């Protein structure tokens, strides 16, 4: 039975993160996890949800630490801990799934930061993942001094000035100039509602020298990259670079807009993901 309503749940991981997540779709279906980007939440995917094959999948919308309804912990943020928390959550979900779907590999759709977490998780657990949908894909820039300084500057601004300046900045950096104001305001609202400390800790995690790329060659599952033609944060060339490093089949789909393909070109984004669902 397909359930289109969103149901809220909480799960405490071994690291102590009180992870909030939503469930929808087929309660007996294969797991499909959505992972949002910096300043986002599980709500990032709300417009996309009706276009997903909810009859086949139990869709899990995760709020990463410090975003949405998942509170900040006292521990430093890191990609490794995001991956560990995700591993704990997936194990919990599989334990509570029917036998017919509990052992099936998981699909993940990640946006920006969420795509980084998805790639790291898959490189560590290649047999656990059926396929990846990577929107506005990111990779480590901790070795680039200008990028590190920018992220650390954003962390400092979040702590000293709050989220309003960063919400205004996101309206500019996430979209090309011709983007309608109502679309920009969706991102502004999301970033403005972020926890300043959670946002700052995530920026620091991205800038940390220990944040390096995973072994992309271990990723054998089908992957589709969805990249905005005018994405200033993660341009199409980045998706093409990572695609070429993977060990399995992948495809890069360029859509209209910038760093928010769900908002800028929903139909093309959904169509690109159909390619993935046909292969898993």
PDB file of C-alpha atoms in Angstrom:
ATOM      1  CA  UNK A   1       0.000   0.000   0.000  1.00  0.00           C
ATOM      2  CA  UNK A   2       1.326   3.439  -0.969  1.00  0.00           C
ATOM      3  CA  UNK A   3       1.206   6.133   1.703  1.00  0.00           C
ATOM      4  CA  UNK A   4       1.716   9.655   0.356  1.00  0.00           C
ATOM      5  CA  UNK A   5       1.604  11.287   3.807  1.00  0.00           C
ATOM      6  CA  UNK A   6       4.825  12.195   5.624  1.00  0.00           C
ATOM      7  CA  UNK A   7       5.304  10.594   9.039  1.00  0.00           C
ATOM      8  CA  UNK A   8       7.868  11.952  11.523  1.00  0.00           C
ATOM      9  CA  UNK A   9      10.198   9.638  13.426  1.00  0.00           C
ATOM     10  CA  UNK A  10      13.199   9.912  15.766  1.00  0.00           C
ATOM     11  CA  UNK A  11      16.160   7.568  16.120  1.00  0.00           C
ATOM     12  CA  UNK A  12      19.215   8.010  18.332  1.00  0.00           C
ATOM     13  CA  UNK A  13      22.427   6.801  16.700  1.00  0.00           C
ATOM     14  CA  UNK A  14      25.367   5.273  18.561  1.00  0.00           C
ATOM     15  CA  UNK A  15      27.144   8.653  18.450  1.00  0.00           C
ATOM     16  CA  UNK A  16      24.194  10.263  20.231  1.00  0.00           C
ATOM     17  CA  UNK A  17      22.620  12.095  17.287  1.00  0.00           C
ATOM     18  CA  UNK A  18      18.841  12.288  17.756  1.00  0.00           C
ATOM     19  CA  UNK A  19      18.083  11.918  14.065  1.00  0.00           C
ATOM     20  CA  UNK A  20      14.712  13.078  12.799  1.00  0.00           C
ATOM     21  CA  UNK A  21      13.462  11.426   9.637  1.00  0.00           C
ATOM     22  CA  UNK A  22      10.244  11.192   7.671  1.00  0.00           C
ATOM     23  CA  UNK A  23       8.717   8.130   6.050  1.00  0.00           C
ATOM     24  CA  UNK A  24       6.361   7.838   3.089  1.00  0.00           C
ATOM     25  CA  UNK A  25       5.646   5.491   0.211  1.00  0.00           C
ATOM     26  CA  UNK A  26       5.352   1.699   0.406  1.00  0.00           C
ATOM     27  CA  UNK A  27       6.036   0.489   3.953  1.00  0.00           C
ATOM     28  CA  UNK A  28       7.110  -2.881   2.508  1.00  0.00           C
ATOM     29  CA  UNK A  29       9.217  -1.381  -0.255  1.00  0.00           C
ATOM     30  CA  UNK A  30      12.939  -1.067  -0.826  1.00  0.00           C
ATOM     31  CA  UNK A  31      14.553   1.758   1.156  1.00  0.00           C
ATOM     32  CA  UNK A  32      15.162   5.058  -0.644  1.00  0.00           C
ATOM     33  CA  UNK A  33      17.029   7.630   1.466  1.00  0.00           C
ATOM     34  CA  UNK A  34      17.110  11.373   0.723  1.00  0.00           C
ATOM     35  CA  UNK A  35      19.988  13.478   2.075  1.00  0.00           C
ATOM     36  CA  UNK A  36      19.849  17.277   1.897  1.00  0.00           C
ATOM     37  CA  UNK A  37      22.552  19.895   1.477  1.00  0.00           C
ATOM     38  CA  UNK A  38      23.990  22.639   3.697  1.00  0.00           C
ATOM     39  CA  UNK A  39      21.137  24.790   4.993  1.00  0.00           C
ATOM     40  CA  UNK A  40      18.519  22.308   3.817  1.00  0.00           C
ATOM     41  CA  UNK A  41      16.463  19.582   5.459  1.00  0.00           C
ATOM     42  CA  UNK A  42      14.243  16.684   4.473  1.00  0.00           C
ATOM     43  CA  UNK A  43      11.883  19.365   3.113  1.00  0.00           C
ATOM     44  CA  UNK A  44      14.370  19.944   0.258  1.00  0.00           C
ATOM     45  CA  UNK A  45      12.773  16.977  -1.510  1.00  0.00           C
ATOM     46  CA  UNK A  46       9.088  17.795  -0.923  1.00  0.00           C
ATOM     47  CA  UNK A  47       8.459  18.892  -4.525  1.00  0.00           C
ATOM     48  CA  UNK A  48      10.221  15.779  -5.837  1.00  0.00           C
ATOM     49  CA  UNK A  49       8.420  13.226  -3.656  1.00  0.00           C
ATOM     50  CA  UNK A  50       5.214  12.980  -5.754  1.00  0.00           C
ATOM     51  CA  UNK A  51       7.354  12.186  -8.801  1.00  0.00           C
ATOM     52  CA  UNK A  52       9.206   9.301  -7.148  1.00  0.00           C
ATOM     53  CA  UNK A  53       8.009   5.662  -7.519  1.00  0.00           C
ATOM     54  CA  UNK A  54       6.369   5.604  -4.091  1.00  0.00           C
ATOM     55  CA  UNK A  55       4.686   2.295  -4.895  1.00  0.00           C
ATOM     56  CA  UNK A  56       8.114   0.611  -4.991  1.00  0.00           C
ATOM     57  CA  UNK A  57      10.010   2.430  -2.268  1.00  0.00           C
ATOM     58  CA  UNK A  58       9.832   3.261   1.402  1.00  0.00           C
ATOM     59  CA  UNK A  59      11.151   6.821   1.191  1.00  0.00           C
ATOM     60  CA  UNK A  60      13.152   8.082   4.159  1.00  0.00           C
ATOM     61  CA  UNK A  61      13.815  11.828   4.391  1.00  0.00           C
ATOM     62  CA  UNK A  62      16.734  12.438   6.750  1.00  0.00           C
ATOM     63  CA  UNK A  63      17.490  15.649   8.647  1.00  0.00           C
ATOM     64  CA  UNK A  64      21.255  15.759   9.166  1.00  0.00           C
ATOM     65  CA  UNK A  65      22.561  16.990  12.520  1.00  0.00           C
ATOM     66  CA  UNK A  66      21.739  20.647  13.121  1.00  0.00           C
ATOM     67  CA  UNK A  67      19.192  20.880  10.307  1.00  0.00           C
ATOM     68  CA  UNK A  68      15.450  20.402  10.143  1.00  0.00           C
ATOM     69  CA  UNK A  69      14.318  18.761  13.373  1.00  0.00           C
ATOM     70  CA  UNK A  70      17.607  17.026  14.227  1.00  0.00           C
ATOM     71  CA  UNK A  71      19.311  18.966  17.043  1.00  0.00           C
ATOM     72  CA  UNK A  72      23.003  19.781  17.268  1.00  0.00           C
ATOM     73  CA  UNK A  73      25.140  17.564  19.492  1.00  0.00           C
ATOM     74  CA  UNK A  74      28.184  18.593  21.519  1.00  0.00           C
ATOM     75  CA  UNK A  75      30.499  16.589  19.249  1.00  0.00           C
ATOM     76  CA  UNK A  76      32.400  18.042  16.274  1.00  0.00           C
ATOM     77  CA  UNK A  77      30.737  17.416  12.929  1.00  0.00           C
ATOM     78  CA  UNK A  78      32.533  15.349  10.306  1.00  0.00           C
ATOM     79  CA  UNK A  79      31.748  13.456   7.132  1.00  0.00           C
ATOM     80  CA  UNK A  80      32.838  10.284   8.912  1.00  0.00           C
ATOM     81  CA  UNK A  81      30.220  10.855  11.624  1.00  0.00           C
ATOM     82  CA  UNK A  82      27.522  11.636   9.061  1.00  0.00           C
ATOM     83  CA  UNK A  83      28.366   8.296   7.433  1.00  0.00           C
ATOM     84  CA  UNK A  84      28.354   6.479  10.779  1.00  0.00           C
ATOM     85  CA  UNK A  85      24.991   8.001  11.738  1.00  0.00           C
ATOM     86  CA  UNK A  86      23.564   7.040   8.343  1.00  0.00           C
ATOM     87  CA  UNK A  87      24.843   3.479   8.764  1.00  0.00           C
ATOM     88  CA  UNK A  88      23.138   3.228  12.163  1.00  0.00           C
ATOM     89  CA  UNK A  89      19.872   4.604  10.780  1.00  0.00           C
ATOM     90  CA  UNK A  90      19.846   2.255   7.789  1.00  0.00           C
ATOM     91  CA  UNK A  91      20.507  -0.739  10.062  1.00  0.00           C
ATOM     92  CA  UNK A  92      17.631   0.369  12.298  1.00  0.00           C
ATOM     93  CA  UNK A  93      15.287   0.773   9.324  1.00  0.00           C
ATOM     94  CA  UNK A  94      16.222  -2.607   7.891  1.00  0.00           C
ATOM     95  CA  UNK A  95      15.601  -4.301  11.235  1.00  0.00           C
ATOM     96  CA  UNK A  96      12.082  -2.876  11.206  1.00  0.00           C
ATOM     97  CA  UNK A  97      11.413  -3.727   7.539  1.00  0.00           C
ATOM     98  CA  UNK A  98       9.576  -6.816   6.251  1.00  0.00           C
ATOM     99  CA  UNK A  99      11.851  -9.744   5.376  1.00  0.00           C
ATOM    100  CA  UNK A 100      11.160  -9.236   1.675  1.00  0.00           C
ATOM    101  CA  UNK A 101      12.832  -5.810   1.654  1.00  0.00           C
ATOM    102  CA  UNK A 102      15.137  -5.830   4.710  1.00  0.00           C
ATOM    103  CA  UNK A 103      18.069  -7.411   2.885  1.00  0.00           C
ATOM    104  CA  UNK A 104      17.763  -5.414  -0.337  1.00  0.00           C
ATOM    105  CA  UNK A 105      20.404  -2.779  -1.135  1.00  0.00           C
ATOM    106  CA  UNK A 106      19.383   0.815  -0.475  1.00  0.00           C
ATOM    107  CA  UNK A 107      18.981   3.675  -2.961  1.00  0.00           C
ATOM    108  CA  UNK A 108      20.079   7.207  -2.007  1.00  0.00           C
ATOM    109  CA  UNK A 109      19.285  10.606  -3.504  1.00  0.00           C
ATOM    110  CA  UNK A 110      21.649  13.262  -2.177  1.00  0.00           C
ATOM    111  CA  UNK A 111      21.844  16.992  -2.796  1.00  0.00           C
ATOM    112  CA  UNK A 112      25.170  18.851  -2.435  1.00  0.00           C
ATOM    113  CA  UNK A 113      26.421  17.964   1.080  1.00  0.00           C
ATOM    114  CA  UNK A 114      24.030  15.009   0.982  1.00  0.00           C
ATOM    115  CA  UNK A 115      25.679  13.760  -2.201  1.00  0.00           C
ATOM    116  CA  UNK A 116      29.074  13.881  -0.476  1.00  0.00           C
ATOM    117  CA  UNK A 117      27.740  11.785   2.400  1.00  0.00           C
ATOM    118  CA  UNK A 118      26.119   9.372  -0.075  1.00  0.00           C
ATOM    119  CA  UNK A 119      29.356   8.896  -2.022  1.00  0.00           C
ATOM    120  CA  UNK A 120      31.408   8.339   1.136  1.00  0.00           C
ATOM    121  CA  UNK A 121      28.857   5.866   2.497  1.00  0.00           C
ATOM    122  CA  UNK A 122      28.747   3.945  -0.774  1.00  0.00           C
ATOM    123  CA  UNK A 123      32.532   3.790  -1.133  1.00  0.00           C
ATOM    124  CA  UNK A 124      32.681   2.340   2.375  1.00  0.00           C
ATOM    125  CA  UNK A 125      29.723  -0.032   1.862  1.00  0.00           C
ATOM    126  CA  UNK A 126      29.522  -0.717  -1.898  1.00  0.00           C
ATOM    127  CA  UNK A 127      27.418  -3.861  -1.503  1.00  0.00           C
ATOM    128  CA  UNK A 128      24.788  -2.022   0.557  1.00  0.00           C
ATOM    129  CA  UNK A 129      23.764   0.468  -2.147  1.00  0.00           C
ATOM    130  CA  UNK A 130      21.621  -0.241  -5.213  1.00  0.00           C
ATOM    131  CA  UNK A 131      21.969   3.164  -6.859  1.00  0.00           C
ATOM    132  CA  UNK A 132      22.713   6.854  -6.322  1.00  0.00           C
ATOM    133  CA  UNK A 133      20.998  10.012  -7.519  1.00  0.00           C
ATOM    134  CA  UNK A 134      23.425  12.901  -7.002  1.00  0.00           C
ATOM    135  CA  UNK A 135      22.087  16.453  -7.361  1.00  0.00           C
ATOM    136  CA  UNK A 136      24.548  19.354  -7.409  1.00  0.00           C
ATOM    137  CA  UNK A 137      27.244  16.879  -6.436  1.00  0.00           C
ATOM    138  CA  UNK A 138      30.071  18.006  -4.190  1.00  0.00           C
ATOM    139  CA  UNK A 139      33.553  16.786  -3.367  1.00  0.00           C
ATOM    140  CA  UNK A 140      36.316  17.767  -0.971  1.00  0.00           C
ATOM    141  CA  UNK A 141      37.847  21.210  -1.402  1.00  0.00           C
ATOM    142  CA  UNK A 142      39.639  21.179   1.955  1.00  0.00           C
ATOM    143  CA  UNK A 143      42.992  21.226   0.152  1.00  0.00           C
ATOM    144  CA  UNK A 144      42.115  24.487  -1.625  1.00  0.00           C
ATOM    145  CA  UNK A 145      42.986  27.407   0.655  1.00  0.00           C
ATOM    146  CA  UNK A 146      40.451  29.831  -0.831  1.00  0.00           C
ATOM    147  CA  UNK A 147      37.657  27.276  -0.430  1.00  0.00           C
ATOM    148  CA  UNK A 148      38.703  26.524   3.168  1.00  0.00           C
ATOM    149  CA  UNK A 149      38.751  30.220   4.033  1.00  0.00           C
ATOM    150  CA  UNK A 150      35.320  30.718   2.486  1.00  0.00           C
ATOM    151  CA  UNK A 151      33.783  27.860   4.496  1.00  0.00           C
ATOM    152  CA  UNK A 152      35.449  28.957   7.730  1.00  0.00           C
ATOM    153  CA  UNK A 153      34.278  32.508   7.086  1.00  0.00           C
ATOM    154  CA  UNK A 154      30.708  31.244   6.712  1.00  0.00           C
ATOM    155  CA  UNK A 155      31.057  29.329   9.980  1.00  0.00           C
ATOM    156  CA  UNK A 156      32.225  32.474  11.766  1.00  0.00           C
ATOM    157  CA  UNK A 157      29.424  34.550  10.260  1.00  0.00           C
ATOM    158  CA  UNK A 158      26.781  32.042  11.367  1.00  0.00           C
ATOM    159  CA  UNK A 159      28.014  32.234  14.955  1.00  0.00           C
ATOM    160  CA  UNK A 160      28.509  35.997  15.139  1.00  0.00           C
ATOM    161  CA  UNK A 161      25.738  37.362  12.909  1.00  0.00           C
ATOM    162  CA  UNK A 162      23.179  34.572  12.749  1.00  0.00           C
ATOM    163  CA  UNK A 163      21.624  33.035   9.658  1.00  0.00           C
ATOM    164  CA  UNK A 164      20.086  36.088   7.955  1.00  0.00           C
ATOM    165  CA  UNK A 165      23.251  37.173   6.060  1.00  0.00           C
ATOM    166  CA  UNK A 166      23.874  33.590   4.939  1.00  0.00           C
ATOM    167  CA  UNK A 167      20.259  33.207   3.847  1.00  0.00           C
ATOM    168  CA  UNK A 168      20.635  36.334   1.703  1.00  0.00           C
ATOM    169  CA  UNK A 169      23.887  34.983   0.276  1.00  0.00           C
ATOM    170  CA  UNK A 170      22.269  31.652  -0.615  1.00  0.00           C
ATOM    171  CA  UNK A 171      19.641  33.458  -2.708  1.00  0.00           C
ATOM    172  CA  UNK A 172      22.488  34.692  -4.910  1.00  0.00           C
ATOM    173  CA  UNK A 173      24.897  31.758  -4.989  1.00  0.00           C
ATOM    174  CA  UNK A 174      22.302  29.027  -5.531  1.00  0.00           C
ATOM    175  CA  UNK A 175      20.660  30.509  -8.616  1.00  0.00           C
ATOM    176  CA  UNK A 176      21.412  32.269 -11.904  1.00  0.00           C
ATOM    177  CA  UNK A 177      20.289  35.889 -12.221  1.00  0.00           C
ATOM    178  CA  UNK A 178      17.108  35.105 -14.173  1.00  0.00           C
ATOM    179  CA  UNK A 179      15.611  32.904 -11.414  1.00  0.00           C
ATOM    180  CA  UNK A 180      12.141  33.999 -10.187  1.00  0.00           C
ATOM    181  CA  UNK A 181      12.067  35.522  -6.709  1.00  0.00           C
ATOM    182  CA  UNK A 182       9.607  32.977  -5.294  1.00  0.00           C
ATOM    183  CA  UNK A 183      12.063  30.155  -6.010  1.00  0.00           C
ATOM    184  CA  UNK A 184      14.921  32.072  -4.409  1.00  0.00           C
ATOM    185  CA  UNK A 185      12.806  32.700  -1.321  1.00  0.00           C
ATOM    186  CA  UNK A 186      12.334  28.965  -0.729  1.00  0.00           C
ATOM    187  CA  UNK A 187      16.071  28.569  -0.228  1.00  0.00           C
ATOM    188  CA  UNK A 188      16.277  31.769   1.800  1.00  0.00           C
ATOM    189  CA  UNK A 189      13.616  30.459   4.178  1.00  0.00           C
ATOM    190  CA  UNK A 190      15.373  27.099   4.548  1.00  0.00           C
ATOM    191  CA  UNK A 191      18.781  28.602   5.292  1.00  0.00           C
ATOM    192  CA  UNK A 192      17.358  31.255   7.635  1.00  0.00           C
ATOM    193  CA  UNK A 193      15.693  28.539   9.720  1.00  0.00           C
ATOM    194  CA  UNK A 194      18.930  26.560  10.141  1.00  0.00           C
ATOM    195  CA  UNK A 195      20.559  26.297  13.546  1.00  0.00           C
ATOM    196  CA  UNK A 196      23.575  28.679  13.455  1.00  0.00           C
ATOM    197  CA  UNK A 197      25.829  26.301  15.385  1.00  0.00           C
ATOM    198  CA  UNK A 198      24.795  23.330  13.261  1.00  0.00           C
ATOM    199  CA  UNK A 199      25.487  25.325  10.108  1.00  0.00           C
ATOM    200  CA  UNK A 200      28.846  26.512  11.439  1.00  0.00           C
ATOM    201  CA  UNK A 201      29.951  23.022  12.488  1.00  0.00           C
ATOM    202  CA  UNK A 202      29.041  21.650   9.065  1.00  0.00           C
ATOM    203  CA  UNK A 203      31.064  24.358   7.320  1.00  0.00           C
ATOM    204  CA  UNK A 204      34.013  23.473   9.546  1.00  0.00           C
ATOM    205  CA  UNK A 205      33.605  19.790   8.698  1.00  0.00           C
ATOM    206  CA  UNK A 206      33.805  20.632   4.994  1.00  0.00           C
ATOM    207  CA  UNK A 207      36.954  22.715   5.573  1.00  0.00           C
ATOM    208  CA  UNK A 208      38.684  20.169   7.795  1.00  0.00           C
ATOM    209  CA  UNK A 209      41.890  18.731   6.269  1.00  0.00           C
ATOM    210  CA  UNK A 210      40.652  15.262   7.254  1.00  0.00           C
ATOM    211  CA  UNK A 211      37.780  15.686   4.792  1.00  0.00           C
ATOM    212  CA  UNK A 212      39.162  14.053   1.654  1.00  0.00           C
ATOM    213  CA  UNK A 213      37.480  12.360  -1.288  1.00  0.00           C
ATOM    214  CA  UNK A 214      36.443   8.711  -0.930  1.00  0.00           C
ATOM    215  CA  UNK A 215      37.784   5.941  -3.162  1.00  0.00           C
ATOM    216  CA  UNK A 216      35.358   6.561  -6.030  1.00  0.00           C
ATOM    217  CA  UNK A 217      36.515   3.420  -7.832  1.00  0.00           C
ATOM    218  CA  UNK A 218      34.802   1.268  -5.173  1.00  0.00           C
ATOM    219  CA  UNK A 219      31.400   2.622  -6.192  1.00  0.00           C
ATOM    220  CA  UNK A 220      29.961   0.062  -8.615  1.00  0.00           C
ATOM    221  CA  UNK A 221      26.220   0.801  -8.465  1.00  0.00           C
ATOM    222  CA  UNK A 222      24.410   2.837 -11.154  1.00  0.00           C
ATOM    223  CA  UNK A 223      24.697   6.583 -10.524  1.00  0.00           C
ATOM    224  CA  UNK A 224      22.969   9.526 -12.147  1.00  0.00           C
ATOM    225  CA  UNK A 225      24.315  13.047 -11.699  1.00  0.00           C
ATOM    226  CA  UNK A 226      21.867  15.940 -12.069  1.00  0.00           C
ATOM    227  CA  UNK A 227      23.658  19.256 -12.495  1.00  0.00           C
ATOM    228  CA  UNK A 228      22.377  22.754 -13.220  1.00  0.00           C
ATOM    229  CA  UNK A 229      23.803  24.299 -16.370  1.00  0.00           C
ATOM    230  CA  UNK A 230      24.518  27.531 -14.443  1.00  0.00           C
ATOM    231  CA  UNK A 231      25.476  26.016 -11.091  1.00  0.00           C
ATOM    232  CA  UNK A 232      28.114  28.317  -9.587  1.00  0.00           C
ATOM    233  CA  UNK A 233      28.689  26.137  -6.513  1.00  0.00           C
ATOM    234  CA  UNK A 234      29.113  22.803  -8.265  1.00  0.00           C
ATOM    235  CA  UNK A 235      29.353  23.302 -12.051  1.00  0.00           C
ATOM    236  CA  UNK A 236      28.667  20.482 -14.531  1.00  0.00           C
ATOM    237  CA  UNK A 237      32.389  19.819 -14.950  1.00  0.00           C
ATOM    238  CA  UNK A 238      32.514  18.584 -11.343  1.00  0.00           C
ATOM    239  CA  UNK A 239      29.804  16.003 -11.994  1.00  0.00           C
ATOM    240  CA  UNK A 240      31.629  14.871 -15.125  1.00  0.00           C
ATOM    241  CA  UNK A 241      34.918  14.551 -13.213  1.00  0.00           C
ATOM    242  CA  UNK A 242      33.425  12.396 -10.468  1.00  0.00           C
ATOM    243  CA  UNK A 243      31.404  10.340 -12.955  1.00  0.00           C
ATOM    244  CA  UNK A 244      34.631   9.419 -14.719  1.00  0.00           C
ATOM    245  CA  UNK A 245      36.172   8.167 -11.473  1.00  0.00           C
ATOM    246  CA  UNK A 246      33.399   5.732 -10.550  1.00  0.00           C
ATOM    247  CA  UNK A 247      33.730   1.992 -10.982  1.00  0.00           C
ATOM    248  CA  UNK A 248      30.239   1.409 -12.358  1.00  0.00           C
ATOM    249  CA  UNK A 249      27.735   2.796 -14.844  1.00  0.00           C
ATOM    250  CA  UNK A 250      26.934   6.482 -14.536  1.00  0.00           C
ATOM    251  CA  UNK A 251      25.217   9.266 -16.405  1.00  0.00           C
ATOM    252  CA  UNK A 252      25.419  13.064 -16.183  1.00  0.00           C
ATOM    253  CA  UNK A 253      22.218  14.983 -16.913  1.00  0.00           C
ATOM    254  CA  UNK A 254      22.474  18.757 -17.277  1.00  0.00           C
ATOM    255  CA  UNK A 255      19.259  20.618 -16.418  1.00  0.00           C
ATOM    256  CA  UNK A 256      18.171  24.249 -16.289  1.00  0.00           C
ATOM    257  CA  UNK A 257      19.110  26.545 -13.420  1.00  0.00           C
ATOM    258  CA  UNK A 258      21.791  26.501 -10.765  1.00  0.00           C
ATOM    259  CA  UNK A 259      22.482  24.587  -7.562  1.00  0.00           C
ATOM    260  CA  UNK A 260      18.844  23.716  -6.777  1.00  0.00           C
ATOM    261  CA  UNK A 261      17.668  21.463  -9.634  1.00  0.00           C
ATOM    262  CA  UNK A 262      14.508  20.375  -7.823  1.00  0.00           C
ATOM    263  CA  UNK A 263      13.349  23.996  -7.653  1.00  0.00           C
ATOM    264  CA  UNK A 264      14.706  25.159 -11.017  1.00  0.00           C
ATOM    265  CA  UNK A 265      13.887  22.186 -13.270  1.00  0.00           C
ATOM    266  CA  UNK A 266      11.763  19.652 -11.410  1.00  0.00           C
ATOM    267  CA  UNK A 267      10.507  17.684 -14.418  1.00  0.00           C
ATOM    268  CA  UNK A 268      13.970  17.213 -15.921  1.00  0.00           C
ATOM    269  CA  UNK A 269      15.348  16.213 -12.521  1.00  0.00           C
ATOM    270  CA  UNK A 270      12.610  13.620 -12.068  1.00  0.00           C
ATOM    271  CA  UNK A 271      13.177  12.312 -15.607  1.00  0.00           C
ATOM    272  CA  UNK A 272      16.901  11.910 -14.922  1.00  0.00           C
ATOM    273  CA  UNK A 273      16.135   9.900 -11.799  1.00  0.00           C
ATOM    274  CA  UNK A 274      13.854   7.611 -13.816  1.00  0.00           C
ATOM    275  CA  UNK A 275      16.992   6.425 -15.633  1.00  0.00           C
ATOM    276  CA  UNK A 276      18.324   5.342 -12.243  1.00  0.00           C
ATOM    277  CA  UNK A 277      15.144   3.626 -11.080  1.00  0.00           C
ATOM    278  CA  UNK A 278      15.023   1.592 -14.295  1.00  0.00           C
ATOM    279  CA  UNK A 279      18.406   0.087 -13.369  1.00  0.00           C
ATOM    280  CA  UNK A 280      17.885  -0.826  -9.721  1.00  0.00           C
TER     281      UNK A 280
END
